[in-house]
PDB file of N, CA and C in Angstrom:
ATOM      1  N   MET A  12      24.893 -85.135  34.994  1.00 56.00           N
ATOM      2  CA  MET A  12      24.093 -84.516  36.075  1.00 56.00           C
ATOM      3  C   MET A  12      24.268 -83.089  35.824  1.00 56.00           C
ATOM      4  N   TRP A  13      25.387 -82.264  35.545  1.00 59.00           N
ATOM      5  CA  TRP A  13      25.393 -80.931  35.619  1.00 59.00           C
ATOM      6  C   TRP A  13      24.650 -80.317  34.566  1.00 59.00           C
ATOM      7  N   PHE A  14      24.245 -81.249  33.684  1.00 63.00           N
ATOM      8  CA  PHE A  14      23.112 -80.822  32.456  1.00 63.00           C
ATOM      9  C   PHE A  14      22.112 -80.310  32.935  1.00 63.00           C
ATOM     10  N   SER A  15      21.326 -80.928  33.815  1.00 72.00           N
ATOM     11  CA  SER A  15      20.017 -80.718  34.362  1.00 72.00           C
ATOM     12  C   SER A  15      19.889 -79.304  35.326  1.00 72.00           C
ATOM     13  N   GLY A  16      21.020 -79.304  35.918  1.00 82.00           N
ATOM     14  CA  GLY A  16      21.273 -77.657  36.400  1.00 82.00           C
ATOM     15  C   GLY A  16      21.314 -76.627  35.577  1.00 82.00           C
ATOM     16  N   THR A  17      21.996 -76.581  34.589  1.00 83.00           N
ATOM     17  CA  THR A  17      22.254 -75.726  33.619  1.00 83.00           C
ATOM     18  C   THR A  17      20.832 -75.570  32.890  1.00 83.00           C
ATOM     19  N   GLY A  18      20.147 -76.703  32.604  1.00 84.00           N
ATOM     20  CA  GLY A  18      19.037 -76.834  31.630  1.00 84.00           C
ATOM     21  C   GLY A  18      17.843 -76.105  32.330  1.00 84.00           C
ATOM     22  N   THR A  19      17.678 -76.428  33.793  1.00 86.00           N
ATOM     23  CA  THR A  19      16.780 -75.627  34.695  1.00 86.00           C
ATOM     24  C   THR A  19      17.288 -74.289  34.616  1.00 86.00           C
ATOM     25  N   ILE A  20      18.234 -73.940  35.104  1.00 87.00           N
ATOM     26  CA  ILE A  20      18.495 -72.428  34.944  1.00 87.00           C
ATOM     27  C   ILE A  20      18.114 -71.689  33.748  1.00 87.00           C
ATOM     28  N   LEU A  21      18.344 -72.271  32.493  1.00 89.00           N
ATOM     29  CA  LEU A  21      18.138 -71.748  31.090  1.00 89.00           C
ATOM     30  C   LEU A  21      16.490 -71.744  30.901  1.00 89.00           C
ATOM     31  N   ALA A  22      15.900 -72.438  31.297  1.00 89.00           N
ATOM     32  CA  ALA A  22      14.458 -72.939  31.149  1.00 89.00           C
ATOM     33  C   ALA A  22      13.910 -71.471  31.967  1.00 89.00           C
ATOM     34  N   VAL A  23      13.988 -71.512  33.248  1.00 85.00           N
ATOM     35  CA  VAL A  23      13.749 -70.446  34.355  1.00 85.00           C
ATOM     36  C   VAL A  23      14.074 -69.258  33.691  1.00 85.00           C
ATOM     37  N   PHE A  24      15.594 -69.121  33.111  1.00 87.00           N
ATOM     38  CA  PHE A  24      15.697 -67.799  32.725  1.00 87.00           C
ATOM     39  C   PHE A  24      14.925 -67.110  31.246  1.00 87.00           C
ATOM     40  N   SER A  25      14.266 -68.256  30.504  1.00 88.00           N
ATOM     41  CA  SER A  25      13.917 -68.177  29.202  1.00 88.00           C
ATOM     42  C   SER A  25      12.205 -67.864  29.590  1.00 88.00           C
ATOM     43  N   LEU A  26      11.664 -68.527  30.593  1.00 81.00           N
ATOM     44  CA  LEU A  26      10.503 -67.938  30.713  1.00 81.00           C
ATOM     45  C   LEU A  26      10.504 -66.347  31.306  1.00 81.00           C
ATOM     46  N   PHE A  27      10.857 -66.219  32.362  1.00 78.00           N
ATOM     47  CA  PHE A  27      11.153 -64.802  33.040  1.00 78.00           C
ATOM     48  C   PHE A  27      11.595 -63.872  31.778  1.00 78.00           C
ATOM     49  N   LEU A  28      12.445 -64.066  30.715  1.00 82.00           N
ATOM     50  CA  LEU A  28      12.860 -63.392  29.915  1.00 82.00           C
ATOM     51  C   LEU A  28      11.619 -63.118  28.881  1.00 82.00           C
ATOM     52  N   THR A  29      10.594 -64.351  28.510  1.00 80.00           N
ATOM     53  CA  THR A  29       9.591 -64.080  28.058  1.00 80.00           C
ATOM     54  C   THR A  29       8.538 -63.190  28.733  1.00 80.00           C
ATOM     55  N   ALA A  30       8.424 -63.519  29.835  1.00 74.00           N
ATOM     56  CA  ALA A  30       7.544 -62.591  30.642  1.00 74.00           C
ATOM     57  C   ALA A  30       7.861 -61.366  30.845  1.00 74.00           C
ATOM     58  N   GLY A  31       9.381 -61.074  30.804  1.00 75.00           N
ATOM     59  CA  GLY A  31       9.623 -59.530  30.903  1.00 75.00           C
ATOM     60  C   GLY A  31       9.336 -58.935  29.668  1.00 75.00           C
ATOM     61  N   LEU A  32       9.790 -59.520  28.530  1.00 78.00           N
ATOM     62  CA  LEU A  32       9.699 -58.702  27.040  1.00 78.00           C
ATOM     63  C   LEU A  32       8.169 -58.565  26.736  1.00 78.00           C
ATOM     64  N   ASN A  33       7.239 -59.301  27.141  1.00 79.00           N
ATOM     65  CA  ASN A  33       5.945 -59.314  26.890  1.00 79.00           C
ATOM     66  C   ASN A  33       4.950 -58.579  28.064  1.00 79.00           C
ATOM     67  N   ASN A  34       5.458 -58.229  28.910  1.00 78.00           N
ATOM     68  CA  ASN A  34       4.796 -57.757  30.067  1.00 78.00           C
ATOM     69  C   ASN A  34       3.742 -58.721  30.584  1.00 78.00           C
ATOM     70  N   THR A  35       4.001 -60.251  30.391  1.00 80.00           N
ATOM     71  CA  THR A  35       3.166 -61.077  31.059  1.00 80.00           C
ATOM     72  C   THR A  35       3.169 -61.426  32.317  1.00 80.00           C
ATOM     73  N   ALA A  36       1.933 -61.399  32.801  1.00 80.00           N
ATOM     74  CA  ALA A  36       1.827 -61.859  34.347  1.00 80.00           C
ATOM     75  C   ALA A  36       2.573 -63.493  34.575  1.00 80.00           C
ATOM     76  N   TYR A  37       3.341 -63.264  35.450  1.00 76.00           N
ATOM     77  CA  TYR A  37       3.867 -64.745  35.990  1.00 76.00           C
ATOM     78  C   TYR A  37       3.408 -65.131  37.025  1.00 76.00           C
ATOM     79  N   TYR A  38       2.500 -64.394  37.806  1.00 82.00           N
ATOM     80  CA  TYR A  38       1.729 -64.634  38.835  1.00 82.00           C
ATOM     81  C   TYR A  38       0.280 -64.134  38.553  1.00 82.00           C
ATOM     82  N   PRO A  39      -0.591 -64.770  37.920  1.00 84.00           N
ATOM     83  CA  PRO A  39      -1.797 -63.836  37.631  1.00 84.00           C
ATOM     84  C   PRO A  39      -3.017 -64.187  38.694  1.00 84.00           C
ATOM     85  N   SER A  40      -3.547 -62.968  38.694  1.00 85.00           N
ATOM     86  CA  SER A  40      -4.960 -62.977  39.596  1.00 85.00           C
ATOM     87  C   SER A  40      -5.844 -63.494  38.753  1.00 85.00           C
ATOM     88  N   TYR A  41      -6.810 -64.142  39.084  1.00 87.00           N
ATOM     89  CA  TYR A  41      -8.056 -64.523  38.260  1.00 87.00           C
ATOM     90  C   TYR A  41      -8.913 -63.812  38.993  1.00 87.00           C
ATOM     91  N   LEU A  42      -9.130 -63.075  40.187  1.00 90.00           N
ATOM     92  CA  LEU A  42     -10.455 -61.970  40.235  1.00 90.00           C
ATOM     93  C   LEU A  42     -10.175 -60.742  39.509  1.00 90.00           C
ATOM     94  N   ILE A  43      -8.910 -60.161  39.860  1.00 87.00           N
ATOM     95  CA  ILE A  43      -8.659 -58.839  39.286  1.00 87.00           C
ATOM     96  C   ILE A  43      -7.271 -58.715  38.290  1.00 87.00           C
ATOM     97  N   CYS A  44      -7.644 -58.554  37.195  1.00 80.00           N
ATOM     98  CA  CYS A  44      -6.269 -58.733  36.184  1.00 80.00           C
ATOM     99  C   CYS A  44      -5.290 -57.736  36.568  1.00 80.00           C
ATOM    100  N   LYS A  45      -5.956 -56.547  37.209  1.00 83.00           N
ATOM    101  CA  LYS A  45      -4.711 -55.460  37.413  1.00 83.00           C
ATOM    102  C   LYS A  45      -4.032 -55.688  38.450  1.00 83.00           C
ATOM    103  N   VAL A  46      -4.063 -56.480  39.143  1.00 86.00           N
ATOM    104  CA  VAL A  46      -3.084 -56.869  40.636  1.00 86.00           C
ATOM    105  C   VAL A  46      -2.206 -58.062  40.224  1.00 86.00           C
ATOM    106  N   SER A  47      -2.131 -58.600  38.887  1.00 87.00           N
ATOM    107  CA  SER A  47      -1.439 -59.408  38.706  1.00 87.00           C
ATOM    108  C   SER A  47       0.144 -59.345  38.642  1.00 87.00           C
ATOM    109  N   LEU A  48       0.806 -60.115  39.063  1.00 85.00           N
ATOM    110  CA  LEU A  48       2.458 -59.558  39.398  1.00 85.00           C
ATOM    111  C   LEU A  48       3.002 -59.838  38.075  1.00 85.00           C
ATOM    112  N   THR A  49       3.523 -58.690  37.454  1.00 82.00           N
ATOM    113  CA  THR A  49       4.421 -58.744  36.385  1.00 82.00           C
ATOM    114  C   THR A  49       5.749 -58.425  36.889  1.00 82.00           C
ATOM    115  N   ILE A  50       6.842 -58.564  35.804  1.00 78.00           N
ATOM    116  CA  ILE A  50       8.310 -58.302  36.355  1.00 78.00           C
ATOM    117  C   ILE A  50       8.396 -56.796  36.834  1.00 78.00           C
ATOM    118  N   GLU A  51       7.775 -55.722  35.978  1.00 82.00           N
ATOM    119  CA  GLU A  51       7.891 -54.495  36.323  1.00 82.00           C
ATOM    120  C   GLU A  51       7.228 -54.109  37.617  1.00 82.00           C
ATOM    121  N   ASN A  52       5.840 -54.559  37.959  1.00 85.00           N
ATOM    122  CA  ASN A  52       5.431 -54.203  39.155  1.00 85.00           C
ATOM    123  C   ASN A  52       6.018 -55.037  40.608  1.00 85.00           C
ATOM    124  N   SER A  53       6.595 -56.044  40.371  1.00 84.00           N
ATOM    125  CA  SER A  53       7.038 -56.646  41.180  1.00 84.00           C
ATOM    126  C   SER A  53       8.420 -56.598  41.697  1.00 84.00           C
ATOM    127  N   SER A  54       8.951 -55.959  41.112  1.00 85.00           N
ATOM    128  CA  SER A  54      10.483 -55.457  41.387  1.00 85.00           C
ATOM    129  C   SER A  54      10.835 -54.290  42.137  1.00 85.00           C
ATOM    130  N   SER A  55      12.052 -54.340  42.558  1.00 89.00           N
ATOM    131  CA  SER A  55      12.154 -53.290  43.555  1.00 89.00           C
ATOM    132  C   SER A  55      12.175 -51.692  42.875  1.00 89.00           C
ATOM    133  N   SER A  56      12.325 -50.916  43.774  1.00 91.00           N
ATOM    134  CA  SER A  56      12.601 -49.443  43.051  1.00 91.00           C
ATOM    135  C   SER A  56      14.277 -49.675  42.761  1.00 91.00           C
ATOM    136  N   LYS A  57      14.454 -48.278  42.012  1.00 91.00           N
ATOM    137  CA  LYS A  57      15.968 -48.371  41.528  1.00 91.00           C
ATOM    138  C   LYS A  57      16.549 -47.970  42.562  1.00 91.00           C
ATOM    139  N   TYR A  58      16.164 -47.114  43.804  1.00 95.00           N
ATOM    140  CA  TYR A  58      17.110 -46.764  44.663  1.00 95.00           C
ATOM    141  C   TYR A  58      17.588 -48.338  45.720  1.00 95.00           C
ATOM    142  N   THR A  59      16.552 -49.033  45.870  1.00 94.00           N
ATOM    143  CA  THR A  59      16.760 -50.102  46.395  1.00 94.00           C
ATOM    144  C   THR A  59      17.465 -51.132  45.713  1.00 94.00           C
ATOM    145  N   LEU A  60      17.507 -51.342  44.680  1.00 90.00           N
ATOM    146  CA  LEU A  60      18.433 -52.218  43.495  1.00 90.00           C
ATOM    147  C   LEU A  60      19.751 -51.523  43.774  1.00 90.00           C
ATOM    148  N   THR A  61      19.880 -50.530  43.692  1.00 94.00           N
ATOM    149  CA  THR A  61      21.409 -49.596  43.919  1.00 94.00           C
ATOM    150  C   THR A  61      21.974 -50.033  45.277  1.00 94.00           C
ATOM    151  N   ALA A  62      21.032 -49.641  46.232  1.00 95.00           N
ATOM    152  CA  ALA A  62      21.801 -50.106  47.430  1.00 95.00           C
ATOM    153  C   ALA A  62      21.809 -51.564  47.618  1.00 95.00           C
ATOM    154  N   MET A  63      21.089 -52.233  47.053  1.00 94.00           N
ATOM    155  CA  MET A  63      21.536 -53.502  47.363  1.00 94.00           C
ATOM    156  C   MET A  63      22.884 -54.189  46.643  1.00 94.00           C
ATOM    157  N   SER A  64      23.069 -53.547  45.439  1.00 94.00           N
ATOM    158  CA  SER A  64      24.210 -54.003  44.627  1.00 94.00           C
ATOM    159  C   SER A  64      25.568 -53.108  45.274  1.00 94.00           C
ATOM    160  N   TYR A  65      25.361 -52.039  45.936  1.00 94.00           N
ATOM    161  CA  TYR A  65      26.415 -51.803  46.820  1.00 94.00           C
ATOM    162  C   TYR A  65      26.805 -52.504  47.922  1.00 94.00           C
ATOM    163  N   VAL A  66      25.749 -53.246  48.532  1.00 94.00           N
ATOM    164  CA  VAL A  66      25.840 -54.082  49.913  1.00 94.00           C
ATOM    165  C   VAL A  66      26.592 -55.381  49.401  1.00 94.00           C
ATOM    166  N   SER A  67      26.132 -55.849  48.199  1.00 94.00           N
ATOM    167  CA  SER A  67      26.516 -56.970  47.916  1.00 94.00           C
ATOM    168  C   SER A  67      27.968 -57.128  47.559  1.00 94.00           C
ATOM    169  N   LEU A  68      28.529 -55.886  47.060  1.00 95.00           N
ATOM    170  CA  LEU A  68      30.139 -55.722  46.873  1.00 95.00           C
ATOM    171  C   LEU A  68      31.028 -55.685  48.128  1.00 95.00           C
ATOM    172  N   LEU A  69      30.230 -55.641  49.245  1.00 94.00           N
ATOM    173  CA  LEU A  69      30.965 -55.856  50.417  1.00 94.00           C
ATOM    174  C   LEU A  69      30.996 -57.227  50.986  1.00 94.00           C
ATOM    175  N   ILE A  70      30.063 -58.143  50.569  1.00 94.00           N
ATOM    176  CA  ILE A  70      30.102 -59.860  51.211  1.00 94.00           C
ATOM    177  C   ILE A  70      31.499 -60.207  50.871  1.00 94.00           C
ATOM    178  N   PRO A  71      32.170 -60.114  50.154  1.00 94.00           N
ATOM    179  CA  PRO A  71      33.432 -60.951  49.997  1.00 94.00           C
ATOM    180  C   PRO A  71      34.487 -60.525  51.088  1.00 94.00           C
ATOM    181  N   PHE A  72      34.335 -58.868  51.212  1.00 95.00           N
ATOM    182  CA  PHE A  72      35.349 -58.391  52.323  1.00 95.00           C
ATOM    183  C   PHE A  72      34.972 -58.880  53.838  1.00 95.00           C
ATOM    184  N   VAL A  73      33.645 -59.145  54.218  1.00 93.00           N
ATOM    185  CA  VAL A  73      32.860 -59.434  55.223  1.00 93.00           C
ATOM    186  C   VAL A  73      33.160 -61.079  55.639  1.00 93.00           C
ATOM    187  N   ILE A  74      33.356 -61.684  54.545  1.00 94.00           N
ATOM    188  CA  ILE A  74      33.645 -63.362  54.318  1.00 94.00           C
ATOM    189  C   ILE A  74      35.104 -63.376  54.942  1.00 94.00           C
ATOM    190  N   LEU A  75      35.887 -62.713  54.112  1.00 95.00           N
ATOM    191  CA  LEU A  75      37.533 -62.469  54.400  1.00 95.00           C
ATOM    192  C   LEU A  75      37.780 -62.274  55.824  1.00 95.00           C
ATOM    193  N   TYR A  76      37.193 -61.251  56.391  1.00 95.00           N
ATOM    194  CA  TYR A  76      37.225 -60.558  57.731  1.00 95.00           C
ATOM    195  C   TYR A  76      37.171 -61.863  58.763  1.00 95.00           C
ATOM    196  N   ILE A  77      35.922 -62.560  58.552  1.00 94.00           N
ATOM    197  CA  ILE A  77      35.502 -63.602  59.238  1.00 94.00           C
ATOM    198  C   ILE A  77      36.529 -64.723  59.452  1.00 94.00           C
ATOM    199  N   PHE A  78      36.990 -65.010  58.199  1.00 95.00           N
ATOM    200  CA  PHE A  78      38.046 -66.022  57.811  1.00 95.00           C
ATOM    201  C   PHE A  78      39.434 -65.759  58.740  1.00 95.00           C
ATOM    202  N   ILE A  79      39.860 -64.483  58.532  1.00 95.00           N
ATOM    203  CA  ILE A  79      40.881 -64.078  59.186  1.00 95.00           C
ATOM    204  C   ILE A  79      40.749 -64.051  60.760  1.00 95.00           C
ATOM    205  N   VAL A  80      39.669 -63.367  61.150  1.00 94.00           N
ATOM    206  CA  VAL A  80      39.501 -63.523  62.706  1.00 94.00           C
ATOM    207  C   VAL A  80      39.344 -64.847  63.231  1.00 94.00           C
ATOM    208  N   TRP A  81      38.961 -65.998  62.368  1.00 93.00           N
ATOM    209  CA  TRP A  81      38.791 -67.351  62.798  1.00 93.00           C
ATOM    210  C   TRP A  81      39.843 -68.054  62.965  1.00 93.00           C
ATOM    211  N   ARG A  82      40.698 -67.554  61.930  1.00 92.00           N
ATOM    212  CA  ARG A  82      41.993 -68.138  61.905  1.00 92.00           C
ATOM    213  C   ARG A  82      42.998 -67.682  63.123  1.00 92.00           C
ATOM    214  N   ALA A  83      42.979 -66.496  63.431  1.00 91.00           N
ATOM    215  CA  ALA A  83      43.772 -65.939  64.392  1.00 91.00           C
ATOM    216  C   ALA A  83      43.193 -66.334  65.592  1.00 91.00           C
ATOM    217  N   ASN A  84      42.011 -66.687  65.823  1.00 84.00           N
ATOM    218  CA  ASN A  84      41.656 -67.197  67.235  1.00 84.00           C
ATOM    219  C   ASN A  84      41.802 -68.715  67.527  1.00 84.00           C
ATOM    220  N   GLY A  85      41.925 -69.450  66.271  1.00 69.00           N
ATOM    221  CA  GLY A  85      41.927 -70.832  66.291  1.00 69.00           C
ATOM    222  C   GLY A  85      43.123 -71.460  66.483  1.00 69.00           C
TER     223      GLY A  85
END
């Protein structure tokens, strides 16, 4: 059963890697080719990605705080 999960992840990863290396549109527009979505034009800015990575480092501390408060009041 776990093979299907890993296989799915590897298949999607390989598709995005192929699209990323070739700058291929993964969501093509049939009317105007210039507005097709590629990984480059659909990703966030460097500032946004940096901010999201800092915030993601805080998530374990927030979960730990919630757990401690929940146990103290329970």
